[in-house]
Amino acid sequence: MDHAAASDTLDREYIDTFVRYSDRTADGGYIERNGQYSFGMEDHDFRVRNARLANIAFATHGFTLVKHPVDVDFADKEDFERRYYPEVERLVKEMTGASDAFAFMGILRGGEGDLGGGPALSAHVDFNEQAVRDWAARMRPEWGDISGKRLMNVNVWRGTKPVANSPLAVCDARSVEKGDFMLVRLGKTDDPVTPKTPGGLNMAYNPKHEWYYYPDMQPDEALVFRLFDTADPLWHMSGHTAIVDPTSPPDAPKRESFEVRTIALFDQ
């Protein structure tokens, strides 16, 4: 992208596109893999605003963009777990004030090979409370009894190359309501749903949602967004989804990105 085109993209106030939501039959359903669900999807038109031009704060909106240059081979699992995970853990602790955090489930998506199924067009939050607590108990047994501790799921997303299409959109956490989220199990199952059922939370359409994106993200930038926080009974968290950018050049390379999940622990 030349300088003039990049400037035009960065100065664009919004794009008009659609957000792909799950229909209401998703509640209690399951996801087999990216794009294969037990429920239907529905597209709703939205004006997605340029977050670079807005006064965004992690504490209020639930997301923000940070400068975060790294030297990591994201195609090498050993390398990104050894060198990138500690960097992400430090970043999350600094941004949240958590006493500890761990990174896990890093995934390289997209590119010419559509790695990881390619960009995921589905508004969602990765884990419900039970899943967050299950992952923490499994990955950090040294944390001990976490039943009464505050845990927060925070994701860190970045383009491994300049993002010229299929950007990630994030929802202003203040614009969501608890009833917008539906429990979805990860993997095909006929098991009954109980209060202890772990899973993800897919989003149902709500015209009050306010969506943002960061155009022309660069490899030295990271989008950090807050998902399930066990201390928030209102579920003010930032859903996310890939979107279609209608202003992307038709010859733009396929988006390649790397996303890693984290869970942060707070002493209480």
Short mmCIF file of N, CA and C in Angstrom, two decimals, residues 155-258:
data_model
loop_
_atom_site.label_atom_id
_atom_site.label_comp_id
_atom_site.label_asym_id
_atom_site.label_seq_id
_atom_site.Cartn_x
_atom_site.Cartn_y
_atom_site.Cartn_z
N ASN A 155 -7.38 -11.42 25.43
CA ASN A 155 -6.73 -11.90 24.22
C ASN A 155 -5.84 -10.82 23.62
N VAL A 156 -4.79 -11.27 22.93
CA VAL A 156 -3.87 -10.36 22.25
C VAL A 156 -3.79 -10.82 20.79
N TRP A 157 -4.18 -9.93 19.88
CA TRP A 157 -4.30 -10.25 18.45
C TRP A 157 -3.41 -9.31 17.65
N ARG A 158 -2.76 -9.87 16.63
CA ARG A 158 -1.90 -9.04 15.80
C ARG A 158 -1.82 -9.62 14.39
N GLY A 159 -1.55 -8.75 13.43
CA GLY A 159 -1.23 -9.22 12.09
C GLY A 159 0.24 -9.59 12.03
N THR A 160 0.55 -10.73 11.43
CA THR A 160 1.96 -11.08 11.26
C THR A 160 2.56 -10.34 10.06
N LYS A 161 1.67 -9.80 9.23
CA LYS A 161 2.01 -8.91 8.12
C LYS A 161 1.02 -7.76 8.17
N PRO A 162 1.26 -6.68 7.44
CA PRO A 162 0.25 -5.60 7.44
C PRO A 162 -1.13 -6.14 7.08
N VAL A 163 -2.15 -5.73 7.84
CA VAL A 163 -3.50 -6.25 7.64
C VAL A 163 -4.21 -5.38 6.60
N ALA A 164 -4.37 -5.94 5.39
CA ALA A 164 -4.96 -5.19 4.28
C ALA A 164 -6.41 -5.58 4.03
N ASN A 165 -6.88 -6.68 4.63
CA ASN A 165 -8.30 -7.05 4.52
C ASN A 165 -8.69 -7.93 5.70
N SER A 166 -9.98 -8.22 5.81
CA SER A 166 -10.51 -9.05 6.91
C SER A 166 -9.99 -8.61 8.28
N PRO A 167 -10.10 -7.31 8.61
CA PRO A 167 -9.62 -6.88 9.93
C PRO A 167 -10.46 -7.48 11.05
N LEU A 168 -9.93 -7.41 12.26
CA LEU A 168 -10.68 -7.84 13.43
C LEU A 168 -11.49 -6.66 13.95
N ALA A 169 -12.78 -6.88 14.15
CA ALA A 169 -13.63 -5.87 14.77
C ALA A 169 -13.88 -6.24 16.22
N VAL A 170 -13.94 -5.24 17.08
CA VAL A 170 -14.18 -5.45 18.51
C VAL A 170 -15.35 -4.58 18.93
N CYS A 171 -16.13 -5.10 19.86
CA CYS A 171 -17.35 -4.42 20.29
C CYS A 171 -17.10 -3.65 21.58
N ASP A 172 -17.54 -2.41 21.62
CA ASP A 172 -17.44 -1.60 22.82
C ASP A 172 -18.14 -2.34 23.96
N ALA A 173 -17.41 -2.66 25.02
CA ALA A 173 -17.96 -3.46 26.11
C ALA A 173 -19.13 -2.77 26.79
N ARG A 174 -19.23 -1.45 26.69
CA ARG A 174 -20.33 -0.73 27.32
C ARG A 174 -21.64 -0.89 26.54
N SER A 175 -21.56 -1.36 25.31
CA SER A 175 -22.75 -1.45 24.46
C SER A 175 -23.40 -2.83 24.48
N VAL A 176 -22.83 -3.77 25.23
CA VAL A 176 -23.39 -5.12 25.25
C VAL A 176 -24.24 -5.33 26.50
N GLU A 177 -25.12 -6.31 26.42
CA GLU A 177 -25.96 -6.70 27.54
C GLU A 177 -25.76 -8.19 27.80
N LYS A 178 -25.96 -8.61 29.02
CA LYS A 178 -25.74 -10.00 29.39
C LYS A 178 -26.54 -10.95 28.52
N GLY A 179 -27.76 -10.54 28.15
CA GLY A 179 -28.61 -11.39 27.33
C GLY A 179 -28.15 -11.54 25.89
N ASP A 180 -27.12 -10.79 25.49
CA ASP A 180 -26.59 -10.92 24.12
C ASP A 180 -25.74 -12.18 23.95
N PHE A 181 -25.34 -12.82 25.04
CA PHE A 181 -24.39 -13.93 24.99
C PHE A 181 -25.09 -15.27 25.19
N MET A 182 -24.70 -16.23 24.37
CA MET A 182 -25.31 -17.56 24.40
C MET A 182 -24.23 -18.62 24.55
N LEU A 183 -24.45 -19.57 25.45
CA LEU A 183 -23.49 -20.64 25.69
C LEU A 183 -23.42 -21.57 24.49
N VAL A 184 -22.19 -21.79 24.00
CA VAL A 184 -21.94 -22.70 22.90
C VAL A 184 -20.83 -23.64 23.30
N ARG A 185 -21.09 -24.96 23.23
CA ARG A 185 -20.06 -25.94 23.57
C ARG A 185 -19.03 -26.07 22.44
N LEU A 186 -17.82 -26.43 22.81
CA LEU A 186 -16.73 -26.59 21.84
C LEU A 186 -16.56 -28.07 21.55
N GLY A 187 -17.10 -28.52 20.41
CA GLY A 187 -17.08 -29.93 20.05
C GLY A 187 -18.49 -30.49 20.05
N LYS A 188 -18.76 -31.41 19.12
CA LYS A 188 -20.09 -31.98 18.99
C LYS A 188 -20.45 -32.78 20.24
N THR A 189 -21.63 -32.54 20.78
CA THR A 189 -22.04 -33.22 22.00
C THR A 189 -23.55 -33.20 22.14
N ASP A 190 -24.07 -34.23 22.78
CA ASP A 190 -25.49 -34.30 23.13
C ASP A 190 -25.69 -34.20 24.63
N ASP A 191 -24.61 -33.90 25.37
CA ASP A 191 -24.71 -33.80 26.83
C ASP A 191 -25.62 -32.65 27.22
N PRO A 192 -26.38 -32.80 28.29
CA PRO A 192 -27.25 -31.72 28.75
C PRO A 192 -26.42 -30.54 29.29
N VAL A 193 -26.96 -29.35 29.14
CA VAL A 193 -26.30 -28.15 29.65
C VAL A 193 -26.63 -27.98 31.13
N THR A 194 -25.60 -27.71 31.93
CA THR A 194 -25.76 -27.46 33.36
C THR A 194 -25.02 -26.16 33.69
N PRO A 195 -25.21 -25.63 34.91
CA PRO A 195 -24.47 -24.43 35.30
C PRO A 195 -22.95 -24.62 35.28
N LYS A 196 -22.49 -25.87 35.27
CA LYS A 196 -21.05 -26.15 35.26
C LYS A 196 -20.54 -26.51 33.87
N THR A 197 -21.35 -26.29 32.84
CA THR A 197 -20.94 -26.62 31.48
C THR A 197 -19.95 -25.59 30.96
N PRO A 198 -18.72 -25.99 30.59
CA PRO A 198 -17.78 -25.04 30.00
C PRO A 198 -18.09 -24.83 28.52
N GLY A 199 -17.73 -23.69 28.01
CA GLY A 199 -17.94 -23.42 26.60
C GLY A 199 -17.57 -21.99 26.26
N GLY A 200 -17.92 -21.59 25.04
CA GLY A 200 -17.74 -20.22 24.61
C GLY A 200 -19.07 -19.49 24.68
N LEU A 201 -19.02 -18.20 24.34
CA LEU A 201 -20.23 -17.38 24.35
C LEU A 201 -20.36 -16.69 22.99
N ASN A 202 -21.31 -17.16 22.19
CA ASN A 202 -21.57 -16.51 20.92
C ASN A 202 -22.56 -15.37 21.12
N MET A 203 -22.49 -14.39 20.24
CA MET A 203 -23.28 -13.19 20.39
C MET A 203 -24.51 -13.21 19.50
N ALA A 204 -25.63 -12.77 20.06
CA ALA A 204 -26.86 -12.54 19.32
C ALA A 204 -26.92 -11.06 18.94
N TYR A 205 -27.62 -10.79 17.86
CA TYR A 205 -27.73 -9.42 17.36
C TYR A 205 -28.40 -8.49 18.37
N ASN A 206 -27.81 -7.32 18.51
CA ASN A 206 -28.40 -6.25 19.31
C ASN A 206 -28.04 -4.95 18.59
N PRO A 207 -29.04 -4.17 18.16
CA PRO A 207 -28.74 -2.94 17.41
C PRO A 207 -27.98 -1.90 18.23
N LYS A 208 -27.89 -2.09 19.54
CA LYS A 208 -27.15 -1.16 20.39
C LYS A 208 -25.64 -1.38 20.32
N HIS A 209 -25.20 -2.51 19.77
CA HIS A 209 -23.77 -2.79 19.72
C HIS A 209 -23.02 -1.70 18.94
N GLU A 210 -21.85 -1.36 19.44
CA GLU A 210 -20.98 -0.39 18.77
C GLU A 210 -19.67 -1.08 18.44
N TRP A 211 -19.40 -1.20 17.14
CA TRP A 211 -18.24 -1.94 16.65
C TRP A 211 -17.15 -0.99 16.16
N TYR A 212 -15.90 -1.41 16.40
CA TYR A 212 -14.72 -0.65 15.99
C TYR A 212 -13.70 -1.58 15.33
N TYR A 213 -12.81 -0.97 14.53
CA TYR A 213 -11.68 -1.70 13.98
C TYR A 213 -10.50 -0.75 13.86
N TYR A 214 -9.32 -1.31 13.74
CA TYR A 214 -8.10 -0.53 13.53
C TYR A 214 -7.60 -0.79 12.11
N PRO A 215 -7.80 0.16 11.20
CA PRO A 215 -7.37 -0.07 9.82
C PRO A 215 -5.85 -0.12 9.70
N ASP A 216 -5.40 -0.91 8.73
CA ASP A 216 -3.98 -0.98 8.38
C ASP A 216 -3.10 -1.32 9.58
N MET A 217 -3.50 -2.31 10.36
CA MET A 217 -2.67 -2.74 11.48
C MET A 217 -1.33 -3.26 10.98
N GLN A 218 -0.27 -2.93 11.72
CA GLN A 218 1.09 -3.30 11.36
C GLN A 218 1.61 -4.39 12.30
N PRO A 219 2.63 -5.13 11.88
CA PRO A 219 3.14 -6.24 12.71
C PRO A 219 3.70 -5.81 14.06
N ASP A 220 4.00 -4.52 14.23
CA ASP A 220 4.51 -4.07 15.55
C ASP A 220 3.39 -3.54 16.43
N GLU A 221 2.13 -3.80 16.04
CA GLU A 221 0.98 -3.38 16.84
C GLU A 221 0.22 -4.60 17.33
N ALA A 222 -0.37 -4.48 18.51
CA ALA A 222 -1.17 -5.57 19.07
C ALA A 222 -2.50 -5.02 19.58
N LEU A 223 -3.57 -5.71 19.26
CA LEU A 223 -4.90 -5.37 19.73
C LEU A 223 -5.19 -6.23 20.96
N VAL A 224 -5.40 -5.57 22.09
CA VAL A 224 -5.61 -6.25 23.36
C VAL A 224 -7.07 -6.03 23.76
N PHE A 225 -7.80 -7.12 24.04
CA PHE A 225 -9.21 -6.95 24.39
C PHE A 225 -9.61 -7.88 25.52
N ARG A 226 -10.52 -7.36 26.34
CA ARG A 226 -10.96 -8.04 27.56
C ARG A 226 -12.21 -8.87 27.28
N LEU A 227 -12.16 -10.11 27.68
CA LEU A 227 -13.27 -11.02 27.50
C LEU A 227 -13.89 -11.29 28.88
N PHE A 228 -14.08 -12.56 29.26
CA PHE A 228 -14.81 -12.83 30.49
C PHE A 228 -14.01 -12.41 31.72
N ASP A 229 -14.67 -11.64 32.58
CA ASP A 229 -14.11 -11.19 33.84
C ASP A 229 -15.04 -11.71 34.94
N THR A 230 -14.54 -12.59 35.78
CA THR A 230 -15.41 -13.21 36.79
C THR A 230 -15.92 -12.21 37.82
N ALA A 231 -15.34 -11.00 37.86
CA ALA A 231 -15.77 -9.99 38.82
C ALA A 231 -16.84 -9.07 38.24
N ASP A 232 -17.25 -9.31 36.99
CA ASP A 232 -18.22 -8.44 36.34
C ASP A 232 -19.55 -9.16 36.14
N PRO A 233 -20.53 -8.96 37.02
CA PRO A 233 -21.81 -9.66 36.90
C PRO A 233 -22.64 -9.22 35.71
N LEU A 234 -22.30 -8.07 35.10
CA LEU A 234 -23.06 -7.56 33.96
C LEU A 234 -22.49 -8.02 32.61
N TRP A 235 -21.34 -8.70 32.64
CA TRP A 235 -20.73 -9.26 31.43
C TRP A 235 -20.40 -8.16 30.41
N HIS A 236 -19.84 -7.06 30.88
CA HIS A 236 -19.40 -6.01 29.97
C HIS A 236 -18.03 -6.40 29.41
N MET A 237 -18.06 -7.14 28.32
CA MET A 237 -16.83 -7.64 27.71
C MET A 237 -16.87 -7.35 26.22
N SER A 238 -15.72 -7.45 25.59
CA SER A 238 -15.58 -7.06 24.19
C SER A 238 -15.65 -8.27 23.28
N GLY A 239 -16.83 -8.48 22.69
CA GLY A 239 -16.94 -9.50 21.65
C GLY A 239 -16.09 -9.12 20.45
N HIS A 240 -15.77 -10.10 19.62
CA HIS A 240 -14.91 -9.82 18.48
C HIS A 240 -15.27 -10.74 17.32
N THR A 241 -14.89 -10.30 16.13
CA THR A 241 -15.14 -11.07 14.92
C THR A 241 -14.33 -10.48 13.77
N ALA A 242 -13.96 -11.32 12.84
CA ALA A 242 -13.43 -10.80 11.58
C ALA A 242 -14.58 -10.17 10.81
N ILE A 243 -14.29 -9.15 10.02
CA ILE A 243 -15.29 -8.52 9.17
C ILE A 243 -14.74 -8.38 7.76
N VAL A 244 -15.65 -8.16 6.84
CA VAL A 244 -15.28 -7.87 5.45
C VAL A 244 -15.12 -6.36 5.32
N ASP A 245 -13.95 -5.91 4.88
CA ASP A 245 -13.71 -4.49 4.64
C ASP A 245 -13.97 -4.20 3.16
N PRO A 246 -15.08 -3.55 2.82
CA PRO A 246 -15.40 -3.33 1.41
C PRO A 246 -14.45 -2.38 0.71
N THR A 247 -13.60 -1.68 1.47
CA THR A 247 -12.65 -0.75 0.86
C THR A 247 -11.30 -1.39 0.59
N SER A 248 -11.14 -2.67 0.96
CA SER A 248 -9.85 -3.33 0.72
C SER A 248 -9.59 -3.48 -0.78
N PRO A 249 -8.36 -3.26 -1.22
CA PRO A 249 -8.05 -3.45 -2.64
C PRO A 249 -8.33 -4.90 -3.05
N PRO A 250 -8.83 -5.12 -4.23
CA PRO A 250 -9.17 -6.49 -4.65
C PRO A 250 -7.95 -7.41 -4.73
N ASP A 251 -6.76 -6.83 -4.89
CA ASP A 251 -5.56 -7.65 -4.98
C ASP A 251 -4.79 -7.71 -3.66
N ALA A 252 -5.42 -7.27 -2.58
CA ALA A 252 -4.74 -7.28 -1.28
C ALA A 252 -4.45 -8.71 -0.85
N PRO A 253 -3.28 -8.97 -0.26
CA PRO A 253 -2.97 -10.33 0.19
C PRO A 253 -3.91 -10.76 1.30
N LYS A 254 -4.14 -12.07 1.40
CA LYS A 254 -5.00 -12.59 2.45
C LYS A 254 -4.42 -12.25 3.82
N ARG A 255 -5.30 -11.93 4.73
CA ARG A 255 -4.85 -11.56 6.07
C ARG A 255 -4.25 -12.77 6.79
N GLU A 256 -3.09 -12.54 7.42
CA GLU A 256 -2.48 -13.56 8.28
C GLU A 256 -2.30 -12.94 9.66
N SER A 257 -2.81 -13.63 10.69
CA SER A 257 -2.79 -13.06 12.03
C SER A 257 -2.42 -14.12 13.05
N PHE A 258 -2.04 -13.64 14.23
CA PHE A 258 -1.74 -14.53 15.34
C PHE A 258 -2.48 -14.01 16.55
#
